[in-house]
């Protein structure tokens, strides 16, 4: 019996961790806009988290519209943000990322779109009148710890991607600067050799002599 309870607890934990949502990483070209659409019921909570991983000043415009075309969220040149909202009408909700203010910088944007509240990890947990057993309490604790681990992994994964992008950009700048310095030193060295050679070159007198 305890083994079956443990199995049920594990299944409940894994099911709770698979809550409805979408995670995507997209490339946003310069002067471009990308939009996504999601049909939602009335009275449903959704959360949008996004962060610019690379490109330019790591900023992007973002806005969310309800099915009636009303803008319920709008931010400009944000590096990252989080937005939560309870839907008031049923229909297709639209959220867009815009890089139209940039004329040459490509952006890479990560976003996480979650729909609905997290389901209870145990059956009838919200309607229970008795206290949780020791095993059930352990399941709840493990579930909260796993959520914290997943959030931390996502955070560190994004930071690692952002730091790698910055390191590659810095490495490119250092490489171009090194090539430029090499060319300048090469030109200066040739100029110095030519200048010094002109100092030690003997000037011959003109061949014409004066008559007496």
Coordinates of N, CA and C in Angstrom, one line a residue:
X1 N 0.8 -1.2 0.0 CA 0.0 0.0 0.0 C 0.9 1.3 0.0
X2 N 1.9 1.4 0.9 CA 2.7 2.6 0.8 C 3.4 2.8 -0.5
X3 N 3.8 1.6 -1.2 CA 4.4 1.8 -2.5 C 3.4 2.4 -3.5
X4 N 2.1 2.0 -3.4 CA 1.1 2.6 -4.3 C 0.9 4.0 -4.1
X5 N 0.9 4.4 -2.8 CA 0.8 5.8 -2.4 C 1.9 6.6 -2.9
X6 N 3.1 6.1 -2.8 CA 4.3 6.8 -3.4 C 4.2 7.0 -4.9
X7 N 3.7 5.9 -5.5 CA 3.6 6.0 -7.0 C 2.5 7.1 -7.4
X8 N 1.4 7.1 -6.6 CA 0.4 8.1 -6.9 C 0.9 9.5 -6.6
X9 N 1.7 9.7 -5.6 CA 2.3 11.0 -5.3 C 3.3 11.4 -6.4
X10 N 4.1 10.5 -6.9 CA 5.0 10.8 -8.0 C 4.3 11.2 -9.2
X11 N 3.2 10.5 -9.6 CA 2.4 10.8 -10.7 C 1.8 12.2 -10.6
X12 N 1.3 12.5 -9.4 CA 0.6 13.8 -9.1 C 1.6 14.9 -9.3
X13 N 2.9 14.7 -8.8 CA 3.9 15.7 -8.9 C 4.2 15.9 -10.4
X14 N 4.4 14.9 -11.1 CA 4.8 15.0 -12.5 C 3.7 15.7 -13.3
X15 N 2.4 15.3 -13.0 CA 1.3 16.0 -13.6 C 1.2 17.4 -13.3
X16 N 1.4 17.8 -12.1 CA 1.4 19.2 -11.7 C 2.5 20.0 -12.3
X17 N 3.6 19.4 -12.6 CA 4.7 20.1 -13.2 C 4.5 20.3 -14.7
X18 N 3.5 19.6 -15.3 CA 3.2 19.7 -16.7 C 2.0 20.6 -16.9
X19 N 2.0 21.7 -16.2 CA 0.9 22.7 -16.3 C 0.8 23.3 -17.7
X20 N -0.4 23.7 -18.1 CA -0.5 24.2 -19.5 C 0.3 25.4 -19.7
X21 N 1.1 25.5 -20.8 CA 1.9 26.6 -21.1 C 2.8 26.4 -22.3
X22 N 3.4 27.5 -22.7 CA 4.3 27.4 -23.9 C 5.6 28.2 -23.6
X23 N 6.7 27.6 -23.9 CA 8.0 28.2 -23.9 C 8.6 28.3 -25.2
X24 N 9.0 29.4 -25.7 CA 9.7 29.5 -27.0 C 10.8 30.5 -27.0
X25 N 11.8 30.3 -27.9 CA 12.9 31.3 -28.1 C 12.8 31.6 -29.6
X26 N 12.6 32.9 -29.9 CA 12.4 33.3 -31.3 C 13.4 34.4 -31.7
X27 N 13.7 34.4 -33.0 CA 14.6 35.4 -33.5 C 13.8 36.5 -34.1
X28 N 14.1 37.7 -33.7 CA 13.3 38.9 -34.1 C 14.2 39.8 -35.0
X29 N 14.1 39.8 -36.3 CA 14.9 40.6 -37.1 C 14.7 42.1 -36.9
X30 N 15.6 42.9 -37.4 CA 15.5 44.3 -37.3 C 14.3 44.8 -38.1
X31 N 13.6 45.8 -37.5 CA 12.4 46.4 -38.1 C 11.3 45.4 -38.3
X32 N 11.2 44.4 -37.4 CA 10.2 43.4 -37.6 C 9.4 43.2 -36.4
X33 N 8.2 42.5 -36.5 CA 7.3 42.3 -35.4 C 6.8 40.8 -35.5
X34 N 6.7 40.1 -34.4 CA 6.2 38.8 -34.4 C 5.0 38.7 -33.4
X35 N 3.9 38.1 -33.8 CA 2.7 38.1 -33.0 C 2.3 36.6 -32.8
X36 N 1.7 36.3 -31.6 CA 1.2 35.0 -31.3 C -0.2 35.1 -30.8
X37 N -1.0 34.1 -31.1 CA -2.4 34.2 -30.8 C -2.8 32.9 -29.9
X38 N -3.7 33.2 -29.0 CA -4.1 32.1 -28.1 C -5.6 32.3 -27.7
X39 N -6.4 31.3 -28.0 CA -7.9 31.4 -27.7 C -8.0 31.0 -26.2
X40 N -8.7 31.8 -25.4 CA -8.9 31.6 -24.0 C -10.3 31.8 -23.6
X41 N -10.7 31.1 -22.6 CA -12.1 31.2 -22.0 C -12.1 32.5 -21.1
X42 N -13.3 32.9 -20.8 CA -13.5 34.0 -19.9 C -13.2 33.6 -18.4
X43 N -12.6 34.5 -17.7 CA -12.2 34.2 -16.3 C -11.0 33.3 -16.1
X44 N -10.2 33.2 -17.1 CA -9.0 32.4 -17.0 C -7.8 33.3 -16.8
X45 N -6.9 32.8 -16.0 CA -5.6 33.6 -15.7 C -4.5 33.2 -16.6
X46 N -3.8 34.1 -17.2 CA -2.6 33.8 -18.0 C -1.5 34.7 -17.6
X47 N -0.3 34.2 -17.8 CA 0.9 34.9 -17.4 C 1.9 34.9 -18.5
X48 N 2.5 36.0 -18.9 CA 3.5 36.1 -19.9 C 4.8 36.7 -19.3
X49 N 5.8 35.8 -19.4 CA 7.2 36.2 -19.0 C 8.1 36.3 -20.2
X50 N 8.9 37.3 -20.3 CA 9.8 37.4 -21.5 C 11.1 38.0 -21.1
X51 N 12.1 37.7 -21.9 CA 13.5 38.3 -21.7 C 14.2 38.3 -23.0
X52 N 14.9 39.4 -23.3 CA 15.8 39.5 -24.5 C 17.1 38.9 -24.2
X53 N 17.5 37.9 -24.9 CA 18.7 37.1 -24.7 C 19.9 37.8 -25.3
X54 N 19.7 38.3 -26.6 CA 20.9 38.9 -27.3 C 20.4 39.9 -28.3
X55 N 21.3 40.8 -28.7 CA 21.0 41.8 -29.8 C 20.8 43.2 -29.2
X56 N 21.6 44.1 -29.9 CA 21.4 45.5 -29.6 C 21.6 45.8 -28.1
X57 N 20.7 46.6 -27.5 CA 20.7 46.9 -26.1 C 19.9 45.9 -25.3
X58 N 19.6 44.8 -25.8 CA 18.8 43.7 -25.1 C 17.4 44.3 -24.7
X59 N 16.8 45.0 -25.6 CA 15.4 45.5 -25.3 C 14.5 45.2 -26.5
X60 N 13.2 45.2 -26.2 CA 12.2 44.9 -27.2 C 10.9 45.6 -26.7
X61 N 10.0 45.9 -27.7 CA 8.6 46.3 -27.4 C 7.7 45.1 -27.3
X62 N 6.7 45.2 -26.4 CA 5.8 44.1 -26.2 C 4.4 44.7 -25.9
X63 N 3.4 44.1 -26.5 CA 2.0 44.5 -26.1 C 1.1 43.3 -26.2
X64 N 0.0 43.3 -25.5 CA -1.0 42.3 -25.4 C -2.4 42.9 -25.7
X65 N -3.2 42.3 -26.6 CA -4.5 42.8 -26.9 C -5.6 41.7 -26.6
X66 N -6.8 42.1 -26.2 CA -7.8 41.2 -25.9 C -8.6 41.0 -27.2
X67 N -9.6 40.1 -27.3 CA -10.3 39.8 -28.5 C -11.0 41.0 -29.1
X68 N -11.3 42.1 -28.3 CA -11.9 43.3 -28.8 C -10.9 44.3 -29.4
X69 N -9.6 43.9 -29.4 CA -8.6 44.9 -29.9 C -8.1 45.8 -28.8
X70 N -8.6 45.7 -27.6 CA -8.1 46.6 -26.5 C -6.8 46.2 -26.0
X71 N -5.9 47.2 -25.9 CA -4.5 46.9 -25.4 C -4.6 46.8 -23.9
X72 N -4.2 45.6 -23.3 CA -4.3 45.4 -21.9 C -2.9 45.4 -21.3
X73 N -1.9 45.5 -22.1 CA -0.5 45.6 -21.7 C 0.4 46.1 -22.8
X74 N 1.2 47.1 -22.5 CA 2.1 47.7 -23.5 C 3.4 48.2 -22.8
X75 N 4.5 47.8 -23.2 CA 5.8 48.3 -22.7 C 6.8 48.5 -23.9
X76 N 7.6 49.5 -23.8 CA 8.6 49.8 -24.9 C 10.0 49.6 -24.4
X77 N 10.8 49.0 -25.2 CA 12.3 48.9 -24.9 C 12.5 48.3 -23.5
X78 N 11.9 47.1 -23.3 CA 12.1 46.4 -22.0 C 13.0 45.3 -22.3
X79 N 13.9 45.1 -21.3 CA 14.8 43.9 -21.4 C 14.1 42.6 -20.9
X80 N 13.3 42.8 -19.9 CA 12.5 41.6 -19.4 C 11.3 42.1 -18.6
X81 N 10.3 41.3 -18.5 CA 9.1 41.7 -17.8 C 8.2 40.5 -17.6
X82 N 7.2 40.7 -16.7 CA 6.2 39.6 -16.4 C 4.9 40.3 -16.3
X83 N 3.9 39.7 -17.0 CA 2.5 40.2 -17.0 C 1.5 39.1 -16.7
X84 N 0.6 39.4 -15.8 CA -0.5 38.4 -15.5 C -1.8 39.1 -15.6
X85 N -2.8 38.4 -16.1 CA -4.1 39.0 -16.3 C -5.2 37.9 -16.3
X86 N -6.4 38.3 -15.7 CA -7.6 37.4 -15.7 C -8.5 37.9 -16.9
X87 N -8.7 37.0 -17.8 CA -9.5 37.3 -19.0 C -11.0 37.7 -18.6
X88 N -11.5 38.7 -19.3 CA -12.9 39.2 -19.0 C -13.8 38.7 -20.1
X89 N -13.3 38.5 -21.3 CA -14.1 38.0 -22.4 C -13.5 36.8 -23.1
X90 N -14.3 36.0 -23.7 CA -13.8 34.8 -24.4 C -13.4 35.2 -25.8
X91 N -12.3 34.6 -26.3 CA -11.9 34.9 -27.6 C -10.4 34.7 -27.8
X92 N -9.8 35.2 -28.9 CA -8.4 35.1 -29.2 C -7.7 36.3 -28.7
X93 N -6.7 36.0 -27.8 CA -5.8 37.0 -27.3 C -4.5 37.1 -28.1
X94 N -4.0 38.2 -28.3 CA -2.8 38.4 -29.1 C -1.7 39.1 -28.3
X95 N -0.5 38.5 -28.4 CA 0.6 39.2 -27.8 C 1.8 39.3 -28.8
X96 N 2.4 40.4 -28.9 CA 3.4 40.7 -30.0 C 4.7 41.2 -29.4
X97 N 5.7 40.9 -30.1 CA 7.1 41.4 -29.8 C 7.5 42.2 -31.0
X98 N 8.0 43.5 -30.8 CA 8.3 44.3 -31.9 C 9.8 44.8 -31.7
X99 N 10.5 44.8 -32.9 CA 11.8 45.3 -33.0 C 11.9 46.4 -34.0
X100 N 10.8 47.1 -34.3 CA 10.6 48.0 -35.3 C 11.5 49.3 -35.1
X101 N 11.8 49.5 -33.8 CA 12.6 50.7 -33.5 C 14.1 50.5 -33.9
X102 N 14.5 49.3 -34.1 CA 15.9 49.0 -34.4 C 16.1 48.8 -35.9
X103 N 17.1 49.4 -36.5 CA 17.3 49.3 -38.0 C 18.4 48.3 -38.4
X104 N 19.1 47.8 -37.4 CA 20.2 46.8 -37.8 C 20.5 45.7 -36.8
X105 N 19.8 45.8 -35.6 CA 20.1 44.8 -34.6 C 19.1 43.7 -34.5
X106 N 19.5 42.4 -34.7 CA 18.6 41.3 -34.6 C 18.5 41.0 -33.1
X107 N 17.4 40.5 -32.6 CA 17.2 40.2 -31.2 C 16.7 38.7 -31.1
X108 N 17.1 38.1 -30.0 CA 16.6 36.8 -29.7 C 15.9 36.9 -28.4
X109 N 14.6 36.5 -28.4 CA 13.7 36.7 -27.3 C 13.2 35.4 -26.8
X110 N 13.2 35.2 -25.5 CA 12.6 34.0 -24.8 C 11.3 34.5 -24.2
X111 N 10.3 33.7 -24.3 CA 9.1 34.0 -23.6 C 8.4 32.7 -23.1
X112 N 7.7 32.8 -22.0 CA 7.0 31.7 -21.3 C 5.5 32.2 -21.1
X113 N 4.6 31.5 -21.8 CA 3.2 31.8 -21.7 C 2.4 30.7 -21.0
X114 N 2.0 31.0 -19.8 CA 1.3 30.0 -19.0 C -0.2 30.4 -18.9
X115 N -1.1 29.4 -19.0 CA -2.5 29.5 -19.0 C -3.1 28.7 -17.8
X116 N -3.9 29.4 -17.0 CA -4.6 28.7 -15.9 C -3.8 28.6 -14.7
X117 N -4.6 28.3 -13.6 CA -3.9 28.1 -12.3 C -3.3 26.7 -12.2
X118 N -2.4 26.6 -11.4 CA -1.7 25.2 -11.2 C -2.7 24.3 -10.5
X119 N -2.9 23.1 -11.1 CA -3.9 22.1 -10.5 C -3.3 21.6 -9.2
X120 N -4.1 21.2 -8.2 CA -3.6 20.6 -7.0 C -2.9 19.3 -7.2
X121 N -1.8 19.1 -6.5 CA -1.0 18.0 -6.7 C -1.6 16.7 -6.1
X122 N -2.6 16.8 -5.2 CA -3.2 15.6 -4.7 C -4.7 15.7 -4.9
X123 N -5.4 14.6 -5.1 CA -6.9 14.6 -5.4 C -7.6 15.3 -4.2
X124 N -8.6 16.1 -4.6 CA -9.5 16.8 -3.6 C -8.7 17.5 -2.5
X125 N -7.5 18.0 -2.9 CA -6.7 18.7 -1.9 C -7.4 20.0 -1.4
X126 N -8.1 20.7 -2.3 CA -8.7 22.0 -1.9 C -9.9 21.8 -1.1
X127 N -10.5 20.6 -1.1 CA -11.8 20.4 -0.4 C -11.6 19.5 0.9
X128 N -10.4 19.3 1.2 CA -10.1 18.4 2.4 C -10.3 19.1 3.7
X129 N -10.9 18.4 4.7 CA -11.1 19.0 6.0 C -10.1 18.4 7.0
X130 N -9.5 17.3 6.6 CA -8.5 16.7 7.5 C -7.1 17.1 7.2
X131 N -6.2 17.0 8.1 CA -4.8 17.4 7.9 C -4.1 16.4 7.0
X132 N -3.1 16.9 6.3 CA -2.3 16.1 5.4 C -1.5 15.1 6.2
X133 N -1.4 13.9 5.6 CA -0.5 12.9 6.2 C 1.0 13.3 6.0
X134 N 1.8 12.6 6.7 CA 3.3 12.9 6.6 C 3.8 12.7 5.2
X135 N 3.3 11.7 4.5 CA 3.7 11.4 3.1 C 3.2 12.5 2.2
X136 N 1.9 12.9 2.4 CA 1.3 13.9 1.6 C 2.0 15.3 1.8
X137 N 2.3 15.6 3.0 CA 3.1 16.8 3.3 C 4.4 16.8 2.6
X138 N 5.1 15.6 2.6 CA 6.4 15.5 1.9 C 6.2 15.7 0.4
X139 N 5.1 15.2 -0.2 CA 4.8 15.4 -1.6 C 4.7 16.9 -1.9
X140 N 3.9 17.6 -1.1 CA 3.8 19.0 -1.3 C 5.1 19.8 -1.2
X141 N 5.9 19.4 -0.2 CA 7.2 20.0 0.0 C 8.1 19.7 -1.2
X142 N 8.1 18.5 -1.7 CA 9.0 18.1 -2.8 C 8.5 18.9 -4.1
X143 N 7.2 19.0 -4.2 CA 6.6 19.7 -5.4 C 7.1 21.2 -5.4
X144 N 7.0 21.9 -4.2 CA 7.5 23.2 -4.1 C 9.0 23.4 -4.4
X145 N 9.7 22.4 -3.9 CA 11.2 22.4 -4.2 C 11.5 22.2 -5.7
X146 N 10.7 21.3 -6.3 CA 10.9 21.1 -7.8 C 10.6 22.3 -8.6
X147 N 9.5 23.0 -8.2 CA 9.1 24.3 -8.9 C 10.3 25.3 -8.7
X148 N 10.8 25.4 -7.5 CA 12.0 26.3 -7.3 C 13.2 25.9 -8.2
X149 N 13.4 24.6 -8.3 CA 14.5 24.1 -9.1 C 14.3 24.5 -10.6
X150 N 13.1 24.2 -11.1 CA 12.8 24.5 -12.5 C 12.9 26.0 -12.8
X151 N 12.4 26.9 -11.8 CA 12.5 28.3 -12.0 C 14.0 28.7 -12.0
X152 N 14.8 28.2 -11.1 CA 16.2 28.5 -11.1 C 17.0 28.0 -12.3
X153 N 16.6 26.8 -12.8 CA 17.3 26.3 -14.0 C 16.9 27.2 -15.2
X154 N 15.7 27.7 -15.3 CA 15.3 28.5 -16.4 C 16.1 29.9 -16.3
X155 N 16.1 30.4 -15.1 CA 16.8 31.7 -14.9 C 18.3 31.6 -15.2
X156 N 19.0 30.5 -14.8 CA 20.4 30.4 -15.1 C 20.6 30.0 -16.5
X157 N 19.7 29.3 -17.2 CA 19.9 29.0 -18.6 C 19.8 30.3 -19.4
X158 N 18.9 31.2 -19.1 CA 18.8 32.5 -19.8 C 20.0 33.3 -19.5
X159 N 20.4 33.4 -18.2 CA 21.6 34.2 -17.9 C 22.9 33.6 -18.7
X160 N 23.0 32.3 -18.8 CA 24.1 31.7 -19.5 C 24.1 32.1 -21.0
X161 N 22.8 32.0 -21.5 CA 22.7 32.3 -23.0 C 23.0 33.8 -23.2
X162 N 22.6 34.7 -22.3 CA 22.8 36.1 -22.4 C 24.3 36.4 -22.3
X163 N 25.0 35.8 -21.3 CA 26.4 36.0 -21.1 C 27.2 35.5 -22.2
X164 N 26.8 34.3 -22.8 CA 27.5 33.8 -23.9 C 27.4 34.7 -25.1
X165 N 26.2 35.3 -25.3 CA 26.1 36.2 -26.4 C 26.9 37.4 -26.3
X166 N 27.0 37.9 -25.1 CA 27.8 39.1 -24.8 C 29.3 38.8 -25.0
X167 N 29.7 37.6 -24.5 CA 31.1 37.2 -24.7 C 31.5 37.0 -26.1
X168 N 30.6 36.4 -26.9 CA 30.9 36.3 -28.4 C 30.9 37.7 -29.0
X169 N 30.1 38.6 -28.6 CA 30.1 39.9 -29.2 C 31.4 40.6 -28.8
X170 N 31.8 40.5 -27.5 CA 33.1 41.1 -27.1 C 34.2 40.5 -27.8
X171 N 34.2 39.2 -28.0 CA 35.3 38.5 -28.7 C 35.4 39.0 -30.1
X172 N 34.3 39.2 -30.8 CA 34.3 39.8 -32.1 C 34.9 41.2 -32.2
X173 N 34.5 42.0 -31.2 CA 35.1 43.4 -31.2 C 36.6 43.3 -30.9
X174 N 37.0 42.5 -30.0 CA 38.4 42.4 -29.7 C 39.2 41.9 -31.0
X175 N 38.6 40.9 -31.7 CA 39.3 40.4 -32.9 C 39.4 41.5 -34.0
X176 N 38.3 42.2 -34.2 CA 38.4 43.3 -35.2 C 39.4 44.4 -34.8
X177 N 39.4 44.7 -33.5 CA 40.3 45.7 -33.0 C 41.8 45.3 -33.1
X178 N 42.0 44.0 -32.9 CA 43.4 43.4 -33.0 C 43.8 43.5 -34.5
X179 N 42.9 43.1 -35.4 CA 43.2 43.2 -36.8 C 43.5 44.6 -37.2
X180 N 42.7 45.6 -36.8 CA 42.9 47.0 -37.1 C 44.3 47.5 -36.5
X181 N 44.6 47.1 -35.3 CA 45.9 47.5 -34.7 C 47.0 46.9 -35.5
X182 N 46.9 45.7 -36.0 CA 48.0 45.0 -36.7 C 48.2 45.8 -38.1
X183 N 47.1 46.2 -38.7 CA 47.2 46.9 -40.0 C 47.9 48.3 -39.7
X184 N 47.5 49.0 -38.7 CA 48.1 50.3 -38.4 C 49.6 50.2 -38.1
X185 N 49.9 49.1 -37.3 CA 51.4 48.9 -37.0 C 52.1 48.6 -38.2
X186 N 51.5 47.8 -39.1 CA 52.2 47.5 -40.4 C 52.4 48.7 -41.2
X187 N 51.4 49.6 -41.3 CA 51.6 50.8 -42.1 C 52.6 51.7 -41.5
X188 N 52.5 51.9 -40.2 CA 53.5 52.8 -39.5 C 54.9 52.3 -39.6
X189 N 55.1 51.0 -39.6 CA 56.4 50.4 -39.7 C 57.0 50.7 -41.1
X190 N 56.2 50.5 -42.1 CA 56.6 50.7 -43.5 C 57.0 52.2 -43.6
X191 N 56.1 53.1 -43.1 CA 56.4 54.5 -43.2 C 57.7 54.9 -42.5
X192 N 57.9 54.3 -41.3 CA 59.2 54.6 -40.6 C 60.4 54.2 -41.4
X193 N 60.3 53.0 -42.0 CA 61.4 52.5 -42.8 C 61.7 53.4 -44.0
X194 N 60.6 53.8 -44.7 CA 60.8 54.7 -45.9 C 61.4 56.0 -45.4
X195 N 60.9 56.6 -44.3 CA 61.4 57.8 -43.8 C 62.9 57.8 -43.4
X196 N 63.3 56.7 -42.7 CA 64.7 56.6 -42.3 C 65.6 56.4 -43.5
X197 N 65.1 55.6 -44.5 CA 65.9 55.4 -45.7 C 66.1 56.7 -46.5
X198 N 65.1 57.6 -46.4 CA 65.3 58.9 -47.1 C 66.3 59.7 -46.5
X199 N 66.5 59.6 -45.1 CA 67.5 60.4 -44.4 C 68.9 60.0 -44.8
X200 N 69.1 58.7 -45.1 CA 70.5 58.2 -45.4 C 70.8 58.0 -46.9
X201 N 69.9 58.4 -47.7 CA 70.1 58.3 -49.1 C 70.9 59.5 -49.6
X202 N 72.1 59.2 -50.3 CA 73.0 60.3 -50.7 C 72.4 60.9 -52.0
X203 N 72.3 62.2 -51.9 CA 71.8 63.0 -53.1 C 72.9 63.3 -54.0
X204 N 72.8 62.9 -55.2 CA 73.9 63.1 -56.2 C 73.7 64.5 -56.8
X205 N 74.9 65.2 -57.1 CA 74.9 66.6 -57.7 C 74.4 66.5 -59.1
X206 N 73.8 67.6 -59.5 CA 73.3 67.7 -60.9 C 74.5 67.5 -61.9
X207 N 74.3 66.9 -63.0 CA 75.3 66.6 -64.0 C 75.8 67.8 -64.8
X208 N 75.1 68.9 -64.9 CA 75.5 70.1 -65.7 C 76.5 70.9 -65.0
X209 N 77.7 71.3 -65.6 CA 78.7 72.2 -65.0 C 78.7 73.6 -65.6
X210 N 79.2 74.6 -64.8 CA 79.1 76.0 -65.2 C 80.3 76.3 -66.1
X211 N 80.2 76.9 -67.3 CA 81.3 77.3 -68.2 C 82.0 78.5 -67.8
X212 N 83.3 78.6 -68.1 CA 84.1 79.7 -67.8 C 84.5 80.5 -69.1

